[in-house]
mmCIF file of C-alpha atoms in Angstrom:
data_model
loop_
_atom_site.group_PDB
_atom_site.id
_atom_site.type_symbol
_atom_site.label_atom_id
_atom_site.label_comp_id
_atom_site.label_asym_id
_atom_site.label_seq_id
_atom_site.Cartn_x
_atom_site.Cartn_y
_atom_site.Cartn_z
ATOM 1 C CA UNK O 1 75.302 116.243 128.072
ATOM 2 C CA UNK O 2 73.350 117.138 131.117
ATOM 3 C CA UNK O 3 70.275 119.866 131.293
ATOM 4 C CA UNK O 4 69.851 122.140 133.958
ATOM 5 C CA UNK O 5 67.473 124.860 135.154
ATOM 6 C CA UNK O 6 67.298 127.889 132.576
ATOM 7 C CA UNK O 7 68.441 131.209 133.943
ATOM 8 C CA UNK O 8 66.161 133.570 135.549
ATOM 9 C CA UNK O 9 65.742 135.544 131.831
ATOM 10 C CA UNK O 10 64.364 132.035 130.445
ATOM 11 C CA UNK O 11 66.809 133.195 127.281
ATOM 12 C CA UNK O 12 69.534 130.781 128.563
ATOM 13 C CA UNK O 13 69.592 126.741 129.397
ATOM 14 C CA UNK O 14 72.451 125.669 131.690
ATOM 15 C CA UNK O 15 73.730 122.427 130.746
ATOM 16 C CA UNK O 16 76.599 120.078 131.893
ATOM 17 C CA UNK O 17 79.269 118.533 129.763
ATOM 18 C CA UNK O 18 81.601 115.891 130.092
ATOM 19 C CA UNK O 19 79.929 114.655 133.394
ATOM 20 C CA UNK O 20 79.412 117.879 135.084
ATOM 21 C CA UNK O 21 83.059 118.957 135.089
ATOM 22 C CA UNK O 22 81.843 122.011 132.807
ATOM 23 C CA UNK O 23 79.019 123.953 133.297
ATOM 24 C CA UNK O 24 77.845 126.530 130.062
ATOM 25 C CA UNK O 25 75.140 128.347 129.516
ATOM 26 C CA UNK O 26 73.196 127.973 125.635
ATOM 27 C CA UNK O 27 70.381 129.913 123.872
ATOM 28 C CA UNK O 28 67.129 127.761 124.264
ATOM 29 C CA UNK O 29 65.908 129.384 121.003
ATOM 30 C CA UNK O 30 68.882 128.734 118.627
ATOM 31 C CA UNK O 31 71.455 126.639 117.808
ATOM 32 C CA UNK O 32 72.592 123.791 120.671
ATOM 33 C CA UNK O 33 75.476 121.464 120.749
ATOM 34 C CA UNK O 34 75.484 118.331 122.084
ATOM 35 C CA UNK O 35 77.187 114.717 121.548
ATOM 36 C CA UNK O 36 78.712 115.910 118.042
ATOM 37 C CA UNK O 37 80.034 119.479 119.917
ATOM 38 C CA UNK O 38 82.285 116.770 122.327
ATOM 39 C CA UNK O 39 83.199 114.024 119.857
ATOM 40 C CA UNK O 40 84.946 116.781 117.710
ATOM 41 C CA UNK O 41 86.804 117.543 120.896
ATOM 42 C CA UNK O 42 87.669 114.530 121.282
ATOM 43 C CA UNK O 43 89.239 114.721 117.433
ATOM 44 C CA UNK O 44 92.004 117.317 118.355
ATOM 45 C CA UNK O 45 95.434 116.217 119.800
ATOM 46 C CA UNK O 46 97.951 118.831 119.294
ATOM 47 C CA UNK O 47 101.416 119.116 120.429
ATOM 48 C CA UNK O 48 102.257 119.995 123.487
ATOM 49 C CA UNK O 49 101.165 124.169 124.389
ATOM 50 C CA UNK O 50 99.837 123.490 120.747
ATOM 51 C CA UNK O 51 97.367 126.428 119.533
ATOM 52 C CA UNK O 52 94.010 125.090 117.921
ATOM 53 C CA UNK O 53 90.840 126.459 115.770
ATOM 54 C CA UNK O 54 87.438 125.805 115.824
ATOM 55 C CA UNK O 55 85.303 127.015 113.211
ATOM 56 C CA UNK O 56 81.872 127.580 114.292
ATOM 57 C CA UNK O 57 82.369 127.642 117.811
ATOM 58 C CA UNK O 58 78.539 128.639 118.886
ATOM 59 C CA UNK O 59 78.136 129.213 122.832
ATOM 60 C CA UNK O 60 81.570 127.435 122.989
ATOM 61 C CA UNK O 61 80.806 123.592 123.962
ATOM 62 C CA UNK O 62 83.566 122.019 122.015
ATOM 63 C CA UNK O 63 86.236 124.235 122.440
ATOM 64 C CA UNK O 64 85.723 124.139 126.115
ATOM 65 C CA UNK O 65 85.438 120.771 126.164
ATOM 66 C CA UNK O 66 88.839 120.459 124.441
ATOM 67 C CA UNK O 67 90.559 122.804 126.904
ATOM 68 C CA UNK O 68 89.198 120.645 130.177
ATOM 69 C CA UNK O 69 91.474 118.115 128.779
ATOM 70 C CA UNK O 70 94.026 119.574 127.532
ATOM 71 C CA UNK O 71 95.304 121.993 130.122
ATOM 72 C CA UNK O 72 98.589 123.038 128.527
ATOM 73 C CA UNK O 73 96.911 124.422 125.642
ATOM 74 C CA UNK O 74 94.696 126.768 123.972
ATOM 75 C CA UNK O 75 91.953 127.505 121.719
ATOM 76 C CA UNK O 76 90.891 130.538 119.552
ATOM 77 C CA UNK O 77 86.837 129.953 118.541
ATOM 78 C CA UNK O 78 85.616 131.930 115.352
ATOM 79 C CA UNK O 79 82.157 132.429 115.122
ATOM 80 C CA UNK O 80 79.423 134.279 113.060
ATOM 81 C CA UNK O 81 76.931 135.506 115.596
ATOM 82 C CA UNK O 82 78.624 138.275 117.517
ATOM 83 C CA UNK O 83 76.069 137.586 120.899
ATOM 84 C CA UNK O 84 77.569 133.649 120.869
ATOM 85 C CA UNK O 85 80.778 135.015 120.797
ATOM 86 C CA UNK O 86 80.136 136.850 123.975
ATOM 87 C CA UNK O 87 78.606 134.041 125.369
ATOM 88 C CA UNK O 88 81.134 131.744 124.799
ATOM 89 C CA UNK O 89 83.506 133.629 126.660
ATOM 90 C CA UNK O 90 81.336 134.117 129.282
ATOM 91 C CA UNK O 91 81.346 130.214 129.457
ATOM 92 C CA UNK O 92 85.076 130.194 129.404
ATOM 93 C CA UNK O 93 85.404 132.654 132.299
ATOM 94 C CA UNK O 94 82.861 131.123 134.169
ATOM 95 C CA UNK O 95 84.541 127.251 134.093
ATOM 96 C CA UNK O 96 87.983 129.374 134.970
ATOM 97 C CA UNK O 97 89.190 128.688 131.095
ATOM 98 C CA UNK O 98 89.565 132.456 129.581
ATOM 99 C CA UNK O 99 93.037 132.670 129.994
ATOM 100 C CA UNK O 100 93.846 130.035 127.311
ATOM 101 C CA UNK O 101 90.509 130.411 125.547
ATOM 102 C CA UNK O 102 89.416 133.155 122.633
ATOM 103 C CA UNK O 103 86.522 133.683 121.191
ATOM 104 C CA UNK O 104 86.201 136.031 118.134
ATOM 105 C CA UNK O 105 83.728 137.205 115.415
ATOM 106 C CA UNK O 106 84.511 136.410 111.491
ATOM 107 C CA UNK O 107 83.011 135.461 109.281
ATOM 108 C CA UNK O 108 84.217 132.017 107.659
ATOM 109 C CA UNK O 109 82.606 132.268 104.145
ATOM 110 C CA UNK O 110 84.039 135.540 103.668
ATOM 111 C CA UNK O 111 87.571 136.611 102.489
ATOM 112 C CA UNK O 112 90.137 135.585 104.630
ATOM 113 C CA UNK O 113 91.744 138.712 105.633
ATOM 114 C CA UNK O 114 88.714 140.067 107.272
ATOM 115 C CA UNK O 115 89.542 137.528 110.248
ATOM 116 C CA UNK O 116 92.815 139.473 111.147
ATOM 117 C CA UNK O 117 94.376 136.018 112.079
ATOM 118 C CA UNK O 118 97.461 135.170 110.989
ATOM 119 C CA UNK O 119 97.644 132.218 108.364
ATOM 120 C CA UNK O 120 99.010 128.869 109.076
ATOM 121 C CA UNK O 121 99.075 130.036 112.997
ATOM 122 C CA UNK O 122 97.131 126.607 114.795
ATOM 123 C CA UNK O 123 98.515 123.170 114.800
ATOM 124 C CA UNK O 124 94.554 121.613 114.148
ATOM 125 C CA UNK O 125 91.605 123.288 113.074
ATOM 126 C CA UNK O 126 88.581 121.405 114.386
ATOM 127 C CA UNK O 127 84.977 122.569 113.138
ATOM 128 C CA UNK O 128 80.820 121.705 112.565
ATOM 129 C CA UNK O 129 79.411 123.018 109.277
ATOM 130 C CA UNK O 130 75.917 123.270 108.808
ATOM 131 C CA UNK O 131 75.063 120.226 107.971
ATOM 132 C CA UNK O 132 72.218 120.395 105.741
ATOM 133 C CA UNK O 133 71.290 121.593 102.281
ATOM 134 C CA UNK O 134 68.529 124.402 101.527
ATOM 135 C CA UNK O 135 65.115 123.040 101.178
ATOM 136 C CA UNK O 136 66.230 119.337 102.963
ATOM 137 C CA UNK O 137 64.963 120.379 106.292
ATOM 138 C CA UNK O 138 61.611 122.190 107.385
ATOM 139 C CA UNK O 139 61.965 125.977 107.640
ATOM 140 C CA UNK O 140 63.919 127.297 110.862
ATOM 141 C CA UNK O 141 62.234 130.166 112.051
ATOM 142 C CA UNK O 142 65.721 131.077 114.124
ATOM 143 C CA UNK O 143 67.770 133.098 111.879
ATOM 144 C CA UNK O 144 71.296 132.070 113.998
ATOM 145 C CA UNK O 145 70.122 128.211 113.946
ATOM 146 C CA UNK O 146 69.356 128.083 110.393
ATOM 147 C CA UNK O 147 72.404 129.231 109.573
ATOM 148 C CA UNK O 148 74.243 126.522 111.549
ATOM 149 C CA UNK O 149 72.511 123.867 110.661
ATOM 150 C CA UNK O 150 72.055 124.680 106.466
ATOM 151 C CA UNK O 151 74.121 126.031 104.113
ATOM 152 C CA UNK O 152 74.541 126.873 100.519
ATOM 153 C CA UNK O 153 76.387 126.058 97.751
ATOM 154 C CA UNK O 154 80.182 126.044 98.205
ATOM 155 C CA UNK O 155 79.836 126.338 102.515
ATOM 156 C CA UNK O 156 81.690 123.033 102.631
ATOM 157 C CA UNK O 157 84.481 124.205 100.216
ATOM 158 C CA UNK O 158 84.578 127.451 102.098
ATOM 159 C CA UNK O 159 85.315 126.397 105.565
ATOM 160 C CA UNK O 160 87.794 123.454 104.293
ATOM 161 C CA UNK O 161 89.540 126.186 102.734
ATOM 162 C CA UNK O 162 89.359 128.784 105.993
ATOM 163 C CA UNK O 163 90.577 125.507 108.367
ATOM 164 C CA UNK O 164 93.515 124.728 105.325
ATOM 165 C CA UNK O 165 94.364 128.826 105.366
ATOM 166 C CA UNK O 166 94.651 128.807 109.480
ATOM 167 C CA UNK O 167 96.433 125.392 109.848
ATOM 168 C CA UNK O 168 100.001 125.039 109.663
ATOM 169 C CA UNK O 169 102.167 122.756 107.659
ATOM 170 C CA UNK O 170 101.812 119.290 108.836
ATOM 171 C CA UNK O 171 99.034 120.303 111.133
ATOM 172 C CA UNK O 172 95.225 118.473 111.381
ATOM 173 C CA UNK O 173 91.931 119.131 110.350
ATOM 174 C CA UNK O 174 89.071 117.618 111.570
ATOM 175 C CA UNK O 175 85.693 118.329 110.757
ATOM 176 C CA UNK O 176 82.389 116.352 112.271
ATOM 177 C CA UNK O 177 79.370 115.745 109.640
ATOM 178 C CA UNK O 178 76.510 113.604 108.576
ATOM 179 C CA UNK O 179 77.706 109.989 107.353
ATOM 180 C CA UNK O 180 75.210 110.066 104.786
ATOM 181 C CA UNK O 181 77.202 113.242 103.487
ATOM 182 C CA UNK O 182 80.869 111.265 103.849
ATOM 183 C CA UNK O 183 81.039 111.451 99.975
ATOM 184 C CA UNK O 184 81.021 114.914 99.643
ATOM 185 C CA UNK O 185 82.859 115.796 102.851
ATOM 186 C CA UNK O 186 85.944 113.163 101.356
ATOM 187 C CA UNK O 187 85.377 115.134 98.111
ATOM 188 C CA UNK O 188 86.204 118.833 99.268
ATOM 189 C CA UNK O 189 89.063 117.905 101.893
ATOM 190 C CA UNK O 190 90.781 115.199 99.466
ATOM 191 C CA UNK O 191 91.739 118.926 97.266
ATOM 192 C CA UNK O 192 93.845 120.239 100.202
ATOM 193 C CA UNK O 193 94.565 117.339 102.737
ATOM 194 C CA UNK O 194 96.060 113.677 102.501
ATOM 195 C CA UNK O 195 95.998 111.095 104.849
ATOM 196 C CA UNK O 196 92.331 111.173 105.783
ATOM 197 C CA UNK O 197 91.048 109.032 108.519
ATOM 198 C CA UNK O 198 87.317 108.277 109.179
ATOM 199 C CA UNK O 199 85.737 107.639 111.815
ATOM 200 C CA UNK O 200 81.647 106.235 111.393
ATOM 201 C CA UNK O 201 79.724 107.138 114.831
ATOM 202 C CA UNK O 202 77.579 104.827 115.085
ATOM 203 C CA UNK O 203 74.081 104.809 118.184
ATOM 204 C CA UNK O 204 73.933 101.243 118.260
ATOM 205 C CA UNK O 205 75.476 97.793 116.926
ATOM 206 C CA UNK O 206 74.207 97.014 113.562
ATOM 207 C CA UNK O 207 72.691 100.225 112.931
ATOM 208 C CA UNK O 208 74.099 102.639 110.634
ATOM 209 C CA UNK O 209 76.307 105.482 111.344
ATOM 210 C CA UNK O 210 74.248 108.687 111.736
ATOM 211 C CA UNK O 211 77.561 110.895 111.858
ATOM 212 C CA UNK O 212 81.405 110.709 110.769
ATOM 213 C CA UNK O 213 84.533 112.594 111.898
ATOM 214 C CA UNK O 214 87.226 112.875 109.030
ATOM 215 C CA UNK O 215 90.612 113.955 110.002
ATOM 216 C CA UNK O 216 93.294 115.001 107.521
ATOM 217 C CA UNK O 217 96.439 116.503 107.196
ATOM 218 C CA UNK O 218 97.711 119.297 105.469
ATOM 219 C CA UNK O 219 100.815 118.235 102.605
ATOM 220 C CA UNK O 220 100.447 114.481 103.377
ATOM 221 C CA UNK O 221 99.736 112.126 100.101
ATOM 222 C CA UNK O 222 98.565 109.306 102.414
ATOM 223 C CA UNK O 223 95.503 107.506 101.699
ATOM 224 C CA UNK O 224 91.753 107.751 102.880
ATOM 225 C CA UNK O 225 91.893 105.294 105.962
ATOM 226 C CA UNK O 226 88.484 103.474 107.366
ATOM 227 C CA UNK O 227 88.592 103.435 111.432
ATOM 228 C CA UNK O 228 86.980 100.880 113.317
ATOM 229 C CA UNK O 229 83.942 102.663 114.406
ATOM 230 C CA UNK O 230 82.568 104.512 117.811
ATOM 231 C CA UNK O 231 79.460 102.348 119.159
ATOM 232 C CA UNK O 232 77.554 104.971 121.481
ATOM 233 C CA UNK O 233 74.912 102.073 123.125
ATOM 234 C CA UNK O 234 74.867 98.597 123.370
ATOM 235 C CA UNK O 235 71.892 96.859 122.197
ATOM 236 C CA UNK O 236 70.390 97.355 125.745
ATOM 237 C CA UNK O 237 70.711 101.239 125.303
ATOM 238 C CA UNK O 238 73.785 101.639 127.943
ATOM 239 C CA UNK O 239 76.368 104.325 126.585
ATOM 240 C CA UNK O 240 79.587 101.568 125.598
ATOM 241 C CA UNK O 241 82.923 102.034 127.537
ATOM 242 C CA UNK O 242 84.348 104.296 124.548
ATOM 243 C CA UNK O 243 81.246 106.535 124.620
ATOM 244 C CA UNK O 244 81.665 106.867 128.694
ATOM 245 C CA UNK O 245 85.336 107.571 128.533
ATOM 246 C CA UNK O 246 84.881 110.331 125.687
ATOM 247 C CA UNK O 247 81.363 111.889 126.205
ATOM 248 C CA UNK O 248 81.786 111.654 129.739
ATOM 249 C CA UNK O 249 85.428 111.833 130.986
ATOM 250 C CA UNK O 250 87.079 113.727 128.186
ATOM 251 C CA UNK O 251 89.025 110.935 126.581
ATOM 252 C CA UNK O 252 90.796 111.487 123.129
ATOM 253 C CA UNK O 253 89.566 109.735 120.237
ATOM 254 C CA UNK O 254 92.240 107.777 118.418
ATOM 255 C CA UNK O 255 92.945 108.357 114.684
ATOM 256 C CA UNK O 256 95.718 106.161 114.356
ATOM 257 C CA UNK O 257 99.425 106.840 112.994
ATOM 258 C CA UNK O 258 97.914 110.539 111.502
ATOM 259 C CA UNK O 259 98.163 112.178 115.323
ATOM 260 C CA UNK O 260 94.626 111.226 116.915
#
């Protein structure tokens, strides 16, 4: 990711993703995506025209990211905060990607009707819960960014269940989280999805991985899988070849046999 001037309000940051190729627009004083926002769109491989989710779409980093690589398909974002819904369209329209992008305001913990989307409707759901428990982090002052970045009891369970409800038979879910949190992330989508595949993320060689992306798949029985992992920097602090192709150019991650 790339930073750029802020707008003339000073409200707005305009950053570049994926080498420049998309240009959006992000609250300075709220929630941000980054490195994790393009790694999960990295995760999602659908079919051809294939129709995918993303829960927790913010300003709209990862979905758009998605769509600049896939250009036969399209996205539908879901997000909380009605003003980043409007901003994340305005994103789309402004990198020429609102005719196969949506953006829409639900809210994920609640009951599933209230979305008016029609169940088992994407082939993947891809999404970023907040990532952190109450009281584990210093107090947010931001009311949107606290919410994205700490939840409560059950949020996990909630928006495995809301990706499970969305995605068709057979389809993928892929979620991005803290790897210090794998246990409980394996925990909640091991009740609704086989053949889990992680992937560790890790900054450097011989350092731990700060973050993991599980993929899984709705009605397979396949066992949890262990990826080779995704080095960002070599020990000299140059992004690896991987890291370039996917943070960078857009490549797809690889999951293995499951779809990646």
């Amino acid at each position: 990711m790339q930073g750029g001037d802020d707008d003339n309000a000073g409200a707005y940051s305009h950053d570049g993703f994926l080498g420049g190729k998309l240009r959006l627009r992000q609250p300075r004083d709220g929630f941000r995506s980054g490195h994790d926002a393009v790694l999960l769109a990295a995760s999602a491989d659908p079919p051809q025209n294939g129709h995918v989710a993303e829960l927790g779409s913010g300003a709209g980093v990862a979905s758009l990211c998605f769509l600049a690589r896939r250009h036969d398909a399209h996205i539908t974002g879901i997000e909380f905060d009605s003003e980043l819904v409007a901003l994340a369209q305005a994103n789309a329209a402004a990198n020429g990607l609102d005719e196969r992008a949506h953006f829409r305001q639900g809210d994920i913990a609640g009951a599933f009707g209230d979305l008016h989307i029609v169940a088992n409707s994407f082939d993947e759901v891809i999404a970023n819960p907040p990532f952190h428990d109450v009281g584990s982090v210093p107090e947010i002052d931001n009311a949107g960014k606290a919410r994205a970045y700490i939840g409560a009891a059950g949020t996990l369970d909630n928006w495995v269940k809301c990706a499970c409800a969305l995605t068709r038979a057979g389809g993928f879910i892929s979620f991005v989280h803290r790897a210090d949190a794998l246990d409980r992330l394996l925990t909640v989508m091991h009740k609704r999805l086989g053949d889990l595949r992680v992937l560790p993320i890790m900054p450097k060689p011989h350092q731990a991985a700060t973050r993991v992306i599980v993929r899984g798949k709705r009605d397979a029985r396949a066992p949890v899988t262990l990826l080779p992992p995704l080095i960002l920097q070599d020990e000299n602090a140059q992004p690896s070849d991987m890291a370039e192709a996917v943070l960078r150019h857009g490549a797809a991650l690889a999951f293995g046999k499951n779809g990646g």
